Short mmCIF file of C-alpha atoms in Angstrom, two decimals:
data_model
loop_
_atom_site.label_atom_id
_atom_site.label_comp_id
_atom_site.label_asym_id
_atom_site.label_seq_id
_atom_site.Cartn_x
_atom_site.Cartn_y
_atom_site.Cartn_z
CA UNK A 759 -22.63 19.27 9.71
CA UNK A 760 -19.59 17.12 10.22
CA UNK A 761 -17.42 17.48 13.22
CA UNK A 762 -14.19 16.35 13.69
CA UNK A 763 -12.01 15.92 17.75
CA UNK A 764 -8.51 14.85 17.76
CA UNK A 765 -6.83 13.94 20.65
CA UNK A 766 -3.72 12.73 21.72
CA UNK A 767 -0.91 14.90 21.32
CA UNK A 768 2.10 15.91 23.57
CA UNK A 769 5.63 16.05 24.35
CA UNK A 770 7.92 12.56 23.50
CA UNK A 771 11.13 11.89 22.97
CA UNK A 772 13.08 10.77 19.89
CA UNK A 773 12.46 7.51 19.82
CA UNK A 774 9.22 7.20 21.42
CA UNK A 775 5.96 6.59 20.22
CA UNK A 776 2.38 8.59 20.24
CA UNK A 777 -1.28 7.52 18.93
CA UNK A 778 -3.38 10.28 17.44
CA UNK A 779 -7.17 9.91 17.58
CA UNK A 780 -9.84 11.77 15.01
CA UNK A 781 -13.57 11.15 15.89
CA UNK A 782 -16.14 12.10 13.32
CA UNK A 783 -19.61 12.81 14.32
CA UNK A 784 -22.85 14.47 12.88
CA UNK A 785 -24.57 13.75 9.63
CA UNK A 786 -22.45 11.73 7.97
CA UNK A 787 -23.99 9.56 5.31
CA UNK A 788 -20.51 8.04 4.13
CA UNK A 789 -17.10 8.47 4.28
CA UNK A 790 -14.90 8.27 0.82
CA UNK A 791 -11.57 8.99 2.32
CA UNK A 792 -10.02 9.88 5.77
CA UNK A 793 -6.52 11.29 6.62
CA UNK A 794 -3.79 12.57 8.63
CA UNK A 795 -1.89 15.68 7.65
CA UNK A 796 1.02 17.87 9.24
CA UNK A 797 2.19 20.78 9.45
CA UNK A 798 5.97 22.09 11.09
CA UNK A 799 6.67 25.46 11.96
CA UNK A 800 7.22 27.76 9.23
CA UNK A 801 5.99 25.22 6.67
CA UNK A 802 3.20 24.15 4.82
CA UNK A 803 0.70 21.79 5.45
CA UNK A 804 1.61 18.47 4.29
CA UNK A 805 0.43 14.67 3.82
CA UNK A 806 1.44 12.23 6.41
CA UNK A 807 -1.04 9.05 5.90
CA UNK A 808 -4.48 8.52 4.39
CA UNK A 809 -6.77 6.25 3.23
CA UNK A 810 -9.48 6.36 0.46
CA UNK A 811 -11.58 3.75 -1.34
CA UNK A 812 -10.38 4.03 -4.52
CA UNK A 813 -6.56 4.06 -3.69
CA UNK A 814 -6.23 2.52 -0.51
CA UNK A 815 -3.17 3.67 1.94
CA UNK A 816 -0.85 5.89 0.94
CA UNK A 817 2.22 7.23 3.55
CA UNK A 818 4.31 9.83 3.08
CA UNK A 819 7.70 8.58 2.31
CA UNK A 820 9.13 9.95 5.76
CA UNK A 821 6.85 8.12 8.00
CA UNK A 822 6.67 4.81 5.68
CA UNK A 823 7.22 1.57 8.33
CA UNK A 824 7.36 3.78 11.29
CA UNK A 825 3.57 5.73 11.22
CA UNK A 826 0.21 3.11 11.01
CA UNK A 827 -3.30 4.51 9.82
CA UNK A 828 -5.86 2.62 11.15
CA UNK A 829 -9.45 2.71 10.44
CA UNK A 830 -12.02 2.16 12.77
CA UNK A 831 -15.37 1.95 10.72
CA UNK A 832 -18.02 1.31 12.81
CA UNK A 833 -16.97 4.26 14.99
CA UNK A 834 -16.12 6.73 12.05
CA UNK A 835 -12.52 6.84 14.12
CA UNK A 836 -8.98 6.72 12.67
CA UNK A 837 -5.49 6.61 14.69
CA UNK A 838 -2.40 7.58 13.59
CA UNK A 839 -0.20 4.83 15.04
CA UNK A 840 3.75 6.90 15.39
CA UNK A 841 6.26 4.48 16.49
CA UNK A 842 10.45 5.42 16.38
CA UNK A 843 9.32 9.11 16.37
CA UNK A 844 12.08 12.00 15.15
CA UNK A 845 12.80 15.45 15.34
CA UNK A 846 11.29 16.00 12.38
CA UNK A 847 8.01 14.96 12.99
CA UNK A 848 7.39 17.96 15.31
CA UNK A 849 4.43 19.48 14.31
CA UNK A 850 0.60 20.05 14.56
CA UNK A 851 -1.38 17.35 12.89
CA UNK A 852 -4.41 17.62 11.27
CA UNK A 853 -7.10 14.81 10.16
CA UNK A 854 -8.96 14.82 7.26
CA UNK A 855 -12.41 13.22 6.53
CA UNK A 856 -14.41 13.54 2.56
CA UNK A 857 -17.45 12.09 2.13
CA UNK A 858 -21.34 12.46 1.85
CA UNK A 859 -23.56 14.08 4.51
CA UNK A 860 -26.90 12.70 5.34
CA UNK A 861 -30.06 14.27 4.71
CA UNK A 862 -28.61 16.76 1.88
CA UNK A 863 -26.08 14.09 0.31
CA UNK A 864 -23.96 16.73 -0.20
CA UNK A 865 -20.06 16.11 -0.26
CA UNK A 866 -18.03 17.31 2.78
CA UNK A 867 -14.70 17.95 3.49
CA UNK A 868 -14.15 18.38 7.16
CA UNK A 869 -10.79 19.02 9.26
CA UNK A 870 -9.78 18.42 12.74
CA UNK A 871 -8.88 21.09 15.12
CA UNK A 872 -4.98 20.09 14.95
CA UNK A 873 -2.87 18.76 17.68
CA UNK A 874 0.58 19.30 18.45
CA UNK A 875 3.02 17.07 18.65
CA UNK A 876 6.51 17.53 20.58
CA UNK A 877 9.91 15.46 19.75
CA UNK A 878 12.22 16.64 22.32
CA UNK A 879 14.83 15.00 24.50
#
C-alpha cells in the first residue's frame, strides 16, 4: 500500500509565494509519474504540474513560469514550487503518484489527502 502526506498549505497573499510538499511511503517498487492537481470551489479537479518518464514536465498553461515541480528521487518527494501567486489559484491541491508496488508489482495510483491553499489580501 502506497501512502501519500502533503503539507504545506495556508493563507498568502496575491503576490506571495507557497511550497507544497507530497511524501510517498510504503511499498513502492517504482514510480512512473508524479503530480500536482487542483481543485477551486465549485469546480472540477484539474492539472496544475506533473512529471512522467515518458513525457517529462508538463504545466498547466496558468501556472507556466510562475509554479516549479521538483522531484526529489531518492526521497520519493515532490514540491510544488508557487511563486507570484493569484486569486485564482485558490484551491485544494492534490498530488498524484503512478507506479509499481513492491512485492505484488502491481500498478498503483495513489492521491494525497489535499491541502488548501488561500490567496487573500
Amino acid at each position: 500500500q502506497v501512502q501519500l502526506v502533503e503539507s504545506g498549505g495556508g493563507l498568502v497573499q496575491p503576490g506571495g509565494s507557497l511550497r507544497l510538499s507530497c511524501a510517498a511511503s510504503g511499498s513502492i517498487f517504482s514510480i512512473d509519474a508524479m503530480g500536482w492537481y487542483r481543485q477551486p470551489p465549485g469546480k472540477e479537479r484539474e492539472l496544475v504540474a506533473a512529471f512522467s518518464s515518458g513525457r517529462g514536465t508538463d504545466y498547466a498553461d496558468s501556472v507556466k513560469d510562475r509554479f516549479t515541480i521538483i522531484r526529489d528521487t531518492a526521497k520519493n518527494t515532490m514540491y510544488l514550487q508557487m511563486n507570484s501567486l493569484k486569486a485564482e489559484d485558490a484551491a485544494v491541491y492534490y498530488c498524484n503518484v503512478k507506479g509499481v508496488a513492491s512485492r505484488s508489482y502491481t500498478h498503483f495510483d495513489a492521491w494525497g489527502q489535499g491541502t488548501l491553499v488561500t490567496v487573500s489580501s
